[in-house]
Coordinates of C-alpha atoms in Angstrom, one line a residue:
M29 CA 0.0 0.0 0.0
N30 CA 1.4 3.4 -1.0
T31 CA 1.8 6.0 1.6
V32 CA 1.0 9.6 0.6
I33 CA 3.5 12.0 2.1
P34 CA 1.9 15.5 2.5
I35 CA 3.8 18.4 1.0
R36 CA 4.6 21.0 3.6
P37 CA 3.7 24.6 2.4
L38 CA 6.8 26.8 1.8
D39 CA 7.6 29.1 4.7
A40 CA 7.2 32.5 3.2
R41 CA 9.1 34.0 6.1
Q42 CA 12.2 32.2 4.9
G43 CA 11.7 33.6 1.4
R44 CA 11.9 30.1 -0.3
G45 CA 9.9 29.9 -3.4
R46 CA 9.6 33.6 -4.0
P47 CA 11.1 35.1 -7.1
R48 CA 14.3 37.1 -6.5
H49 CA 14.1 40.7 -7.7
T50 CA 17.8 41.6 -7.0
P51 CA 21.1 39.8 -7.7
K52 CA 22.8 37.9 -4.9
G53 CA 25.5 39.6 -2.9
R54 CA 26.1 43.3 -2.3
Q55 CA 23.6 45.5 -4.1
V56 CA 24.9 48.2 -6.3
Q57 CA 24.1 51.7 -5.3
P58 CA 23.3 54.3 -7.9
E59 CA 26.1 56.7 -6.7
A60 CA 28.6 53.8 -6.8
R61 CA 27.6 52.9 -10.4
A62 CA 27.8 56.5 -11.5
R63 CA 31.3 57.0 -9.9
V64 CA 32.6 53.8 -11.6
D65 CA 31.2 54.8 -15.0
A66 CA 32.8 58.2 -14.6
L67 CA 36.2 56.9 -13.7
C68 CA 36.2 54.2 -16.4
E69 CA 34.9 56.4 -19.2
G70 CA 36.4 55.5 -22.5
L71 CA 37.5 52.0 -21.3
A72 CA 35.6 49.2 -23.1
P73 CA 33.6 47.1 -20.6
R74 CA 35.5 43.9 -21.4
A75 CA 36.4 41.2 -18.8
D76 CA 40.1 41.1 -20.0
L77 CA 40.3 44.8 -19.1
L78 CA 39.4 44.2 -15.5
I79 CA 42.9 45.2 -14.2
E80 CA 42.8 48.4 -16.2
H81 CA 39.4 49.2 -14.7
L82 CA 40.8 48.5 -11.2
H83 CA 43.7 50.9 -11.9
R84 CA 41.2 53.6 -12.8
L85 CA 39.4 53.2 -9.5
Q86 CA 42.6 52.9 -7.5
D87 CA 44.0 56.0 -9.1
G88 CA 40.8 58.0 -8.8
E89 CA 39.8 57.0 -5.2
G90 CA 43.2 56.1 -3.7
A91 CA 41.8 52.6 -3.0
L92 CA 39.2 50.1 -4.1
R93 CA 35.9 50.5 -2.2
H94 CA 33.6 47.6 -1.7
G95 CA 30.6 49.4 -3.4
H96 CA 32.7 50.3 -6.3
L97 CA 33.9 46.8 -6.8
A98 CA 30.3 45.6 -6.9
A99 CA 29.5 48.2 -9.5
L100 CA 32.5 47.2 -11.5
A101 CA 31.4 43.6 -11.4
E102 CA 28.0 44.7 -12.8
R103 CA 29.7 46.8 -15.5
L104 CA 31.9 44.0 -16.7
R105 CA 29.2 41.2 -16.3
L106 CA 31.5 39.3 -13.8
S107 CA 30.6 37.9 -10.5
Q108 CA 31.6 40.0 -7.5
V109 CA 33.9 37.2 -6.3
E110 CA 35.8 37.2 -9.6
V111 CA 36.5 41.0 -9.3
F112 CA 37.4 40.7 -5.6
E113 CA 39.8 37.8 -6.1
V114 CA 41.7 39.6 -8.8
A115 CA 41.8 42.9 -6.9
S116 CA 43.1 41.2 -3.8
F117 CA 45.8 39.3 -5.7
Y118 CA 47.9 42.3 -6.8
H119 CA 49.9 44.3 -4.3
H120 CA 49.2 47.7 -5.7
F121 CA 45.5 47.5 -5.1
E122 CA 44.1 48.3 -1.6
I123 CA 40.6 47.2 -0.8
V124 CA 38.7 49.2 1.9
G125 CA 35.2 49.8 3.1
D126 CA 32.9 52.4 1.6
E127 CA 33.5 55.0 4.3
A128 CA 37.1 54.1 5.2
P129 CA 39.6 57.0 5.2
V130 CA 42.3 56.7 2.5
A131 CA 45.7 58.3 2.4
A132 CA 46.1 60.7 -0.5
T133 CA 49.6 59.6 -1.1
V134 CA 51.5 56.3 -0.5
V135 CA 55.2 56.4 -0.3
R136 CA 56.8 53.1 -1.2
V137 CA 60.3 52.6 0.0
C138 CA 62.3 49.8 -1.5
T139 CA 63.9 47.4 1.0
S140 CA 65.2 44.8 -1.5
L141 CA 68.8 43.9 -1.5
S142 CA 70.5 46.8 -3.3
C143 CA 68.4 49.4 -1.5
A144 CA 68.8 47.6 1.8
M145 CA 72.6 47.8 1.4
A146 CA 72.2 51.5 0.9
G147 CA 70.0 52.1 4.0
G148 CA 66.5 51.5 2.6
E149 CA 65.3 49.9 5.8
S150 CA 66.5 52.8 8.0
L151 CA 65.0 55.2 5.5
L152 CA 61.6 53.5 5.8
A153 CA 61.7 53.6 9.6
D154 CA 62.7 57.3 9.6
L155 CA 60.0 58.2 7.1
Q156 CA 57.3 56.4 9.1
G157 CA 58.4 58.4 12.1
A158 CA 58.5 61.7 10.3
L159 CA 55.1 61.1 8.7
A160 CA 53.4 59.8 11.8
G161 CA 50.2 61.6 12.6
D162 CA 49.7 62.8 9.0
A163 CA 46.7 60.8 7.7
R164 CA 47.2 62.1 4.2
V165 CA 50.4 60.1 3.7
R166 CA 51.4 56.6 4.4
A167 CA 55.0 55.2 4.0
Q168 CA 55.3 51.4 3.4
E169 CA 57.8 48.8 2.5
A170 CA 58.0 47.7 -1.1
P171 CA 60.0 45.1 -3.0
C172 CA 62.4 46.1 -5.8
I173 CA 61.1 49.1 -7.9
G174 CA 63.8 48.9 -10.6
Q175 CA 66.0 51.8 -9.5
C176 CA 68.8 49.8 -7.8
H177 CA 71.5 52.0 -9.4
V178 CA 70.3 55.0 -7.4
A179 CA 69.7 53.3 -4.1
P180 CA 68.0 53.8 -1.8
A181 CA 65.0 54.4 -4.0
A182 CA 61.4 55.3 -3.2
C183 CA 58.2 56.0 -5.1
V184 CA 56.2 59.0 -3.9
G185 CA 52.7 58.4 -5.3
Q186 CA 53.7 57.7 -8.9
R187 CA 56.9 59.6 -8.9
Q188 CA 60.1 57.6 -8.6
L189 CA 62.7 59.2 -6.3
P190 CA 66.4 58.2 -6.7
N191 CA 68.8 58.5 -3.8
A192 CA 65.8 59.0 -1.6
S193 CA 66.0 60.7 1.8
V194 CA 63.4 61.9 4.3
A195 CA 64.0 65.5 3.3
K196 CA 63.6 64.7 -0.4
V197 CA 60.3 62.9 0.2
Q198 CA 59.0 65.7 2.3
D199 CA 60.0 68.2 -0.3
L200 CA 58.1 66.3 -3.1
L201 CA 55.0 66.0 -0.8
A202 CA 55.1 69.7 0.1
R203 CA 55.2 70.7 -3.6
G204 CA 52.6 68.1 -4.5
E205 CA 54.9 66.5 -7.1
T206 CA 53.5 62.9 -6.9
S207 CA 52.8 62.4 -10.6
P208 CA 55.2 60.4 -12.9
R209 CA 58.4 62.2 -13.6
A210 CA 58.9 63.3 -17.2
L211 CA 61.4 61.4 -19.3
P212 CA 63.2 63.0 -22.2
A213 CA 61.3 62.4 -25.5
P214 CA 63.1 59.8 -27.6
E215 CA 64.4 60.7 -31.1
P216 CA 61.7 59.7 -33.6
S217 CA 62.4 56.8 -35.9
A218 CA 61.4 56.3 -39.6
F219 CA 61.6 52.5 -39.0
P220 CA 64.0 51.9 -41.9
Q221 CA 64.5 48.2 -41.4
L222 CA 60.7 47.6 -41.2
R223 CA 60.3 49.5 -44.4
R224 CA 62.9 47.2 -46.1
L225 CA 60.8 44.3 -45.0
L226 CA 57.6 45.8 -46.2
A227 CA 59.2 46.8 -49.5
G228 CA 60.3 43.3 -50.2
E229 CA 64.1 44.0 -50.0
I230 CA 64.2 41.2 -47.4
D231 CA 61.6 38.7 -46.4
G232 CA 60.7 37.0 -43.2
D233 CA 62.8 34.0 -43.9
Q234 CA 65.9 36.2 -44.4
V235 CA 65.2 38.0 -41.1
L236 CA 64.9 34.6 -39.4
A237 CA 68.2 33.5 -40.9
E238 CA 70.0 36.6 -39.6
L239 CA 68.4 36.0 -36.2
K240 CA 69.8 32.5 -36.1
A241 CA 73.2 33.8 -37.2
S242 CA 73.2 36.4 -34.4
N243 CA 72.7 33.7 -31.7
L244 CA 70.4 36.2 -30.0
R245 CA 68.8 34.6 -27.0
G246 CA 65.9 35.8 -24.9
L247 CA 67.2 38.5 -22.5
G248 CA 64.5 38.3 -19.9
G249 CA 66.1 35.6 -17.9
A250 CA 65.6 32.1 -19.5
G251 CA 68.0 32.7 -22.4
F252 CA 65.9 30.7 -24.9
P253 CA 67.1 31.1 -28.5
A254 CA 64.9 33.8 -30.1
W255 CA 64.8 32.2 -33.5
R256 CA 63.4 29.0 -32.1
K257 CA 60.5 30.9 -30.6
W258 CA 59.8 32.5 -34.0
E259 CA 59.9 29.1 -35.8
T260 CA 57.6 27.5 -33.2
V261 CA 55.0 30.2 -33.4
R262 CA 55.2 30.5 -37.2
A263 CA 54.5 26.8 -37.5
Q264 CA 51.2 27.1 -35.6
P265 CA 47.9 28.0 -37.3
G266 CA 46.7 31.6 -37.0
P267 CA 45.6 33.9 -35.6
R268 CA 48.9 34.4 -33.7
H269 CA 49.6 36.8 -30.9
M270 CA 52.6 38.4 -29.1
V271 CA 53.3 39.6 -25.6
V272 CA 56.2 42.0 -24.6
N273 CA 57.3 41.2 -21.1
I274 CA 58.4 44.4 -19.4
D275 CA 57.6 43.2 -15.9
E276 CA 61.2 43.1 -14.8
G277 CA 60.7 42.6 -11.1
E278 CA 63.8 40.5 -10.5
V279 CA 65.8 42.1 -7.6
G280 CA 68.7 44.2 -9.0
T281 CA 67.2 44.4 -12.5
F282 CA 66.6 47.7 -14.3
K283 CA 68.1 47.3 -17.8
D284 CA 64.7 47.3 -19.5
W285 CA 63.8 50.6 -17.8
Q286 CA 67.1 52.0 -19.2
V287 CA 66.5 50.7 -22.7
L288 CA 63.0 52.2 -22.9
S289 CA 63.8 55.5 -21.2
S290 CA 66.9 56.3 -23.3
A291 CA 66.5 59.3 -25.5
Q292 CA 68.6 57.7 -28.2
A293 CA 67.4 54.5 -29.9
G294 CA 65.2 53.7 -27.0
A295 CA 61.5 52.9 -27.1
P296 CA 61.2 53.6 -30.9
Q297 CA 63.8 51.0 -31.7
M298 CA 62.1 48.5 -29.5
L299 CA 58.8 49.2 -31.3
E300 CA 60.5 48.7 -34.7
G301 CA 61.8 45.4 -33.5
L302 CA 58.3 44.5 -32.3
L303 CA 56.8 45.3 -35.7
I304 CA 59.5 43.4 -37.6
A305 CA 58.9 40.3 -35.4
A306 CA 55.1 40.7 -35.8
Q307 CA 55.5 40.8 -39.6
A308 CA 57.9 37.9 -39.9
V309 CA 55.8 35.7 -37.6
A310 CA 52.4 36.9 -38.9
V311 CA 51.2 38.2 -35.6
D312 CA 47.9 40.2 -35.5
R313 CA 47.7 41.3 -31.9
V314 CA 50.3 42.5 -29.4
W315 CA 50.1 43.2 -25.7
I316 CA 52.9 45.3 -24.1
Y317 CA 52.8 44.4 -20.4
L318 CA 54.6 47.0 -18.3
R319 CA 55.3 46.7 -14.6
D320 CA 53.3 49.2 -12.6
E321 CA 56.4 50.7 -10.8
Y322 CA 57.5 52.2 -14.2
H323 CA 55.0 55.1 -14.2
D324 CA 57.4 57.3 -16.1
V325 CA 57.9 54.7 -18.9
R326 CA 54.2 54.1 -19.1
E327 CA 53.5 57.7 -20.0
L328 CA 56.4 57.7 -22.5
L329 CA 55.2 54.5 -24.1
A330 CA 51.6 55.8 -24.3
R331 CA 52.9 58.8 -26.2
E332 CA 55.0 56.7 -28.5
L333 CA 52.1 54.4 -29.3
Q334 CA 50.0 57.4 -30.2
R335 CA 52.7 58.5 -32.6
L336 CA 53.1 55.0 -33.9
D337 CA 49.4 54.9 -34.9
A338 CA 49.9 57.7 -37.3
T339 CA 53.1 56.1 -38.7
L340 CA 51.4 52.8 -39.2
S341 CA 48.6 54.4 -41.1
V342 CA 51.1 55.9 -43.5
L343 CA 52.9 52.6 -43.9
A344 CA 49.6 50.8 -44.6
A345 CA 48.9 53.3 -47.3
Q346 CA 52.4 53.1 -48.8
Y347 CA 52.7 49.3 -48.8
P348 CA 49.4 47.7 -50.0
G349 CA 48.6 44.6 -48.2
Y350 CA 50.3 45.6 -45.0
T351 CA 48.0 45.2 -42.0
P352 CA 49.8 46.4 -38.8
P353 CA 49.1 44.4 -35.6
V354 CA 46.7 45.8 -33.0
I355 CA 48.9 46.9 -30.1
E356 CA 47.6 47.3 -26.5
L357 CA 49.6 48.7 -23.5
R358 CA 48.7 46.9 -20.3
R359 CA 49.6 47.9 -16.8
G360 CA 50.9 45.5 -14.2
A361 CA 49.8 45.9 -10.6
G362 CA 52.8 44.9 -8.5
A363 CA 53.2 41.2 -8.8
Y364 CA 56.7 39.8 -9.5
I365 CA 55.2 36.4 -10.5
C366 CA 53.8 38.1 -13.7
G367 CA 57.3 38.1 -15.0
E368 CA 56.7 34.4 -15.7
E369 CA 55.2 34.4 -19.2
S370 CA 52.2 32.2 -18.5
A371 CA 51.3 34.2 -15.4
L372 CA 51.7 37.4 -17.5
I373 CA 49.3 36.0 -20.0
E374 CA 46.7 35.2 -17.3
S375 CA 47.1 38.9 -16.2
V376 CA 46.6 40.1 -19.7
E377 CA 43.4 38.1 -19.8
G378 CA 42.2 40.0 -16.7
K379 CA 42.8 37.3 -14.2
R380 CA 45.1 36.6 -11.2
G381 CA 48.7 36.1 -12.3
L382 CA 48.9 32.4 -11.6
P383 CA 51.4 30.4 -13.7
R384 CA 50.0 27.7 -15.9
L385 CA 51.0 24.1 -15.9
K386 CA 53.1 23.1 -18.9
P387 CA 52.7 21.7 -21.5
P388 CA 51.2 23.3 -23.5
I389 CA 53.8 26.0 -23.9
V390 CA 52.6 29.6 -24.6
A391 CA 54.1 29.4 -28.1
M392 CA 51.3 26.9 -28.8
H393 CA 48.6 28.0 -26.3
G394 CA 49.1 31.5 -25.1
V395 CA 46.8 34.6 -24.9
F396 CA 43.2 33.5 -25.3
G397 CA 44.4 30.0 -26.3
R398 CA 46.2 31.2 -29.4
P399 CA 49.9 30.7 -30.3
T400 CA 51.9 33.5 -28.7
L401 CA 55.3 34.9 -29.2
A402 CA 56.7 36.1 -25.8
H403 CA 59.7 38.5 -25.8
N404 CA 61.6 40.7 -23.5
P405 CA 61.9 44.3 -24.8
E406 CA 65.7 44.2 -25.0
T407 CA 65.5 41.2 -27.3
L408 CA 63.2 43.1 -29.6
W409 CA 65.5 46.2 -29.3
W410 CA 68.3 44.2 -31.0
I411 CA 66.3 43.1 -34.0
P412 CA 66.6 46.2 -36.2
T413 CA 70.3 46.2 -35.6
I414 CA 70.6 42.6 -36.6
V415 CA 68.5 43.2 -39.8
E416 CA 70.7 46.2 -40.6
K417 CA 74.2 44.9 -39.8
G418 CA 73.6 41.1 -40.1
G419 CA 73.6 38.5 -37.5
A420 CA 77.3 37.8 -37.8
W421 CA 78.0 41.4 -36.6
L422 CA 76.4 40.7 -33.2
A423 CA 77.7 37.2 -32.9
G424 CA 81.2 38.6 -33.5
H425 CA 81.2 40.3 -30.1
G426 CA 82.1 38.4 -27.0
R427 CA 84.9 37.0 -25.0
R428 CA 86.0 33.4 -24.2
E429 CA 84.0 32.0 -27.2
R430 CA 80.8 33.5 -26.1
N431 CA 78.6 35.4 -28.6
G432 CA 77.0 38.8 -28.4
L433 CA 76.6 41.8 -26.2
R434 CA 74.8 41.9 -22.9
R435 CA 73.3 44.7 -20.8
F436 CA 74.3 44.1 -17.2
S437 CA 72.3 45.9 -14.4
V438 CA 75.1 46.6 -11.9
S439 CA 74.4 47.8 -8.4
G440 CA 75.8 47.5 -4.9
R441 CA 79.4 48.3 -3.8
V442 CA 80.8 49.8 -7.0
K443 CA 81.7 53.3 -8.0
K444 CA 79.6 53.4 -11.1
P445 CA 76.3 51.5 -10.7
G446 CA 74.1 51.4 -13.7
V447 CA 73.4 49.5 -17.0
H448 CA 76.6 48.6 -18.7
L449 CA 76.7 47.1 -22.3
A450 CA 79.5 44.6 -22.2
P451 CA 80.7 41.5 -24.2
A452 CA 79.1 38.2 -23.5
G453 CA 81.5 36.1 -21.5
I454 CA 83.0 38.9 -19.5
T455 CA 83.9 38.1 -15.9
L456 CA 82.6 39.8 -12.8
R457 CA 86.1 41.2 -12.1
E458 CA 86.4 42.7 -15.6
L459 CA 82.8 44.0 -15.5
V460 CA 83.6 45.9 -12.2
D461 CA 87.0 47.1 -13.2
E462 CA 86.4 48.0 -16.9
F463 CA 82.8 49.3 -16.8
A464 CA 81.6 49.9 -13.2
G465 CA 84.6 52.0 -12.1
G466 CA 86.0 49.5 -9.6
M467 CA 84.9 48.8 -6.1
A468 CA 83.5 51.6 -4.0
E469 CA 85.9 53.3 -1.6
G470 CA 86.4 51.2 1.5
H471 CA 85.0 48.0 0.0
E472 CA 86.7 44.9 -1.1
L473 CA 84.9 42.2 -3.2
Y474 CA 83.4 39.5 -1.0
A475 CA 80.5 38.1 -3.0
Y476 CA 78.2 38.9 -5.8
L477 CA 74.8 38.0 -7.3
P478 CA 75.2 37.2 -11.0
G479 CA 71.5 37.0 -11.9
G480 CA 69.4 38.8 -9.4
A481 CA 67.5 37.1 -6.5
S482 CA 67.1 33.8 -8.4
G483 CA 70.7 33.4 -9.6
G484 CA 72.3 32.5 -6.3
I485 CA 75.3 34.1 -4.6
L486 CA 78.9 33.5 -5.6
P487 CA 82.1 34.2 -3.7
A488 CA 84.9 36.5 -4.8
S489 CA 87.0 33.4 -5.6
L490 CA 84.7 32.9 -8.6
A491 CA 85.0 36.5 -9.9
D492 CA 86.9 35.2 -13.0
V493 CA 84.2 32.9 -14.2
P494 CA 82.6 34.0 -17.5
L495 CA 79.2 35.6 -17.1
D496 CA 76.8 34.2 -19.6
F497 CA 74.1 31.6 -20.2
D498 CA 75.2 28.1 -19.3
T499 CA 78.5 29.1 -17.7
L500 CA 77.5 29.1 -14.1
F501 CA 75.5 25.9 -13.7
E502 CA 78.3 23.9 -12.2
H503 CA 78.4 26.5 -9.4
G504 CA 74.7 26.2 -8.7
S505 CA 74.0 29.6 -10.3
F506 CA 72.8 31.2 -13.5
I507 CA 73.0 34.6 -15.2
G508 CA 69.2 35.1 -15.5
S509 CA 68.4 38.7 -16.2
M510 CA 72.0 39.8 -15.8
A511 CA 71.3 41.7 -12.6
V512 CA 74.7 41.9 -10.8
V513 CA 74.7 43.0 -7.2
V514 CA 78.2 43.4 -5.8
M515 CA 78.8 42.9 -2.1
G516 CA 81.8 44.0 0.0
Q517 CA 83.6 42.6 3.0
H518 CA 81.2 44.4 5.4
D519 CA 78.2 42.6 3.9
T520 CA 77.1 39.0 4.7
A521 CA 75.9 36.4 2.4
R522 CA 73.4 35.1 5.0
G523 CA 72.0 38.5 5.4
A524 CA 71.6 38.9 1.6
A525 CA 70.0 35.4 1.4
L526 CA 67.5 36.2 4.1
N527 CA 66.6 39.5 2.3
L528 CA 66.1 37.6 -0.9
M529 CA 64.0 34.8 0.7
R530 CA 61.7 37.4 2.3
F531 CA 61.3 38.8 -1.2
F532 CA 60.3 35.4 -2.5
E533 CA 57.9 34.8 0.4
H534 CA 56.2 38.2 -0.3
E535 CA 56.0 37.5 -4.0
S536 CA 54.9 33.9 -4.1
C537 CA 51.5 33.7 -5.8
G538 CA 50.4 31.0 -3.3
Q539 CA 49.2 28.6 -5.9
C540 CA 51.4 25.7 -5.0
T541 CA 52.2 24.5 -1.4
P542 CA 56.0 23.9 -1.9
C543 CA 56.6 27.5 -2.8
R544 CA 53.9 29.1 -0.6
S545 CA 54.9 27.2 2.5
G546 CA 58.5 26.6 1.6
T547 CA 59.5 30.2 1.4
T548 CA 57.8 31.0 4.7
K549 CA 59.5 28.0 6.4
A550 CA 62.9 29.0 4.9
V551 CA 62.6 32.5 6.3
Q552 CA 61.9 31.1 9.8
L553 CA 64.8 28.7 9.6
M554 CA 67.3 31.3 8.2
Q555 CA 67.0 33.4 11.3
A556 CA 68.6 30.7 13.5
P557 CA 72.2 31.5 14.5
V558 CA 73.2 28.0 13.2
W559 CA 71.4 26.6 10.2
D560 CA 69.9 23.1 10.1
V561 CA 71.7 21.9 7.0
P562 CA 69.9 18.5 6.6
L563 CA 66.5 20.2 6.9
F564 CA 67.5 22.9 4.4
G565 CA 68.5 20.2 2.0
E566 CA 65.1 18.5 2.2
L567 CA 63.3 21.8 1.9
S568 CA 65.3 22.8 -1.1
Q569 CA 64.8 19.6 -2.9
V570 CA 61.0 19.6 -2.4
M571 CA 60.7 23.2 -3.6
R572 CA 62.8 22.4 -6.7
D573 CA 61.0 19.2 -7.6
A574 CA 57.4 20.2 -6.8
S575 CA 56.9 23.9 -7.4
I576 CA 54.9 24.8 -10.5
C577 CA 57.1 27.6 -11.8
G578 CA 60.6 29.1 -11.7
L579 CA 59.9 31.2 -8.6
G580 CA 59.6 28.2 -6.2
Q581 CA 62.2 26.2 -8.1
A582 CA 64.8 29.0 -7.9
A583 CA 64.0 30.4 -4.5
P584 CA 66.3 27.9 -2.7
N585 CA 69.3 29.1 -4.7
P586 CA 70.5 31.8 -2.3
V587 CA 70.3 29.4 0.6
D588 CA 72.1 26.7 -1.2
S589 CA 74.8 29.2 -2.2
V590 CA 75.4 30.2 1.4
L591 CA 75.7 26.6 2.5
R592 CA 78.1 25.8 -0.3
F593 CA 80.3 28.9 -0.4
F594 CA 79.7 30.7 2.9
A595 CA 79.2 27.9 5.4
H596 CA 81.4 29.7 8.0
E597 CA 78.6 32.3 8.3
V598 CA 76.0 29.8 9.4
N599 CA 77.7 26.8 11.0
G600 CA 78.7 28.6 14.2
K601 CA 82.4 28.1 13.7
G602 CA 83.2 31.5 12.1
A603 CA 85.6 32.1 9.2
A604 CA 88.1 29.3 8.5

């Protein structure tokens, strides 16, 4: 016999069964909607432009208010949680309540290695004391801002301040000079090598052949042969895309800033190289991804791209059949991890900068799933010269059977810190003596970083090893982005390693446990007077083997270097 179970009437007080007349979550207020529309005027309401929208709100309000984030989600047809998770991922976005007070100006003081060696941590403490009680200004610690050659460096609002001091910061604040500093306008270019390509004097295959002859390698850190990237992307079905990675966040690196800010053969030459590569590989869209700390370069590039639009219109008229690529300038938001190419692509798509699992590689599956050519701006800068002079010209430079020229970012205990163009295969001793003016007064060479935070720390006894790709592996090191930080006898390798590990801990994206937890654990262990060598060995191995991307895999390098070359600093026995 079937039993009939009575259906209980819905409880109207609980709202079940009633139609919902408003979306779930925070309701958008008309004034918030109007404010977001005003700040984002002229910006297409596309999901991939989420980070650009967030910058408009951050710049306009000094922070991201909850109500504005809800209105932005509505504008972009995204869920509020999607907007919030992206906004909370990037360091340069600050999320606050609707009525929370916000400082008018944030002063970011770099405390990464080069600036720490120049007194950055003391500067931060002094500034926080001097500005205490002024709600209009907040001074806070920041990782490397790409001004290591003028350490200690700070960023007052959007204005970079070299050789910073409390007095200089207060002077800028008093005068209200917190906008990006003006860089000299670069000399315009007629793009002669691009014109040769468009006129048929040379073709894409010939450009590729010269690229092979030059032995040009990617100059962002990995050193992958540039020609091989071109061949791989060319072999994929279209449409094809390109990203230009100017997110040089590696500690001690500032060469890309110097390349782009130069008044002679700077940004215009990079853009010509971009256009030659795009034509040779048949790229139809390009994204230039610039780190947010380079406010001055962003304004310069925005002007150059406006000028380029006019030039490309002329070229399209002069050379029938030429369709220039669509170029977009994208702004990073303070995430070192976006220097990893797949994380950068995620950011370009308006997402959190989380590295992708590989395969597939970005050359086959990049921006919006399309084959993507990823290049560093310095790599592109060299292309017009290679087309003009031939690949053999560039390959003819170098020492000790190495090929090419390299831009080294040199900082630390030298007389002439800066970007120095030197032959590939040069040694640290030669680089310091011939290009950087020698060691600073009162300092003797003790150690050096050949490739920024990721490249490890080498002792003075290895100052005669050639500096180039593949020459430092036997010493547990690599050249990376060629960020050379020189240390003297008053510095300690363990202190430098702890500074670098704190940087990695701060910049870990948190996606994988070995990196997220490993960097935090390493920072704790490194503060012990005597290091636990077996435990560090296990931690290092796990991070190398199981981290998703190069950040976690390379983060143990400074620790391993200390244990290998500077054990006397951490074994409790003192110098031998």
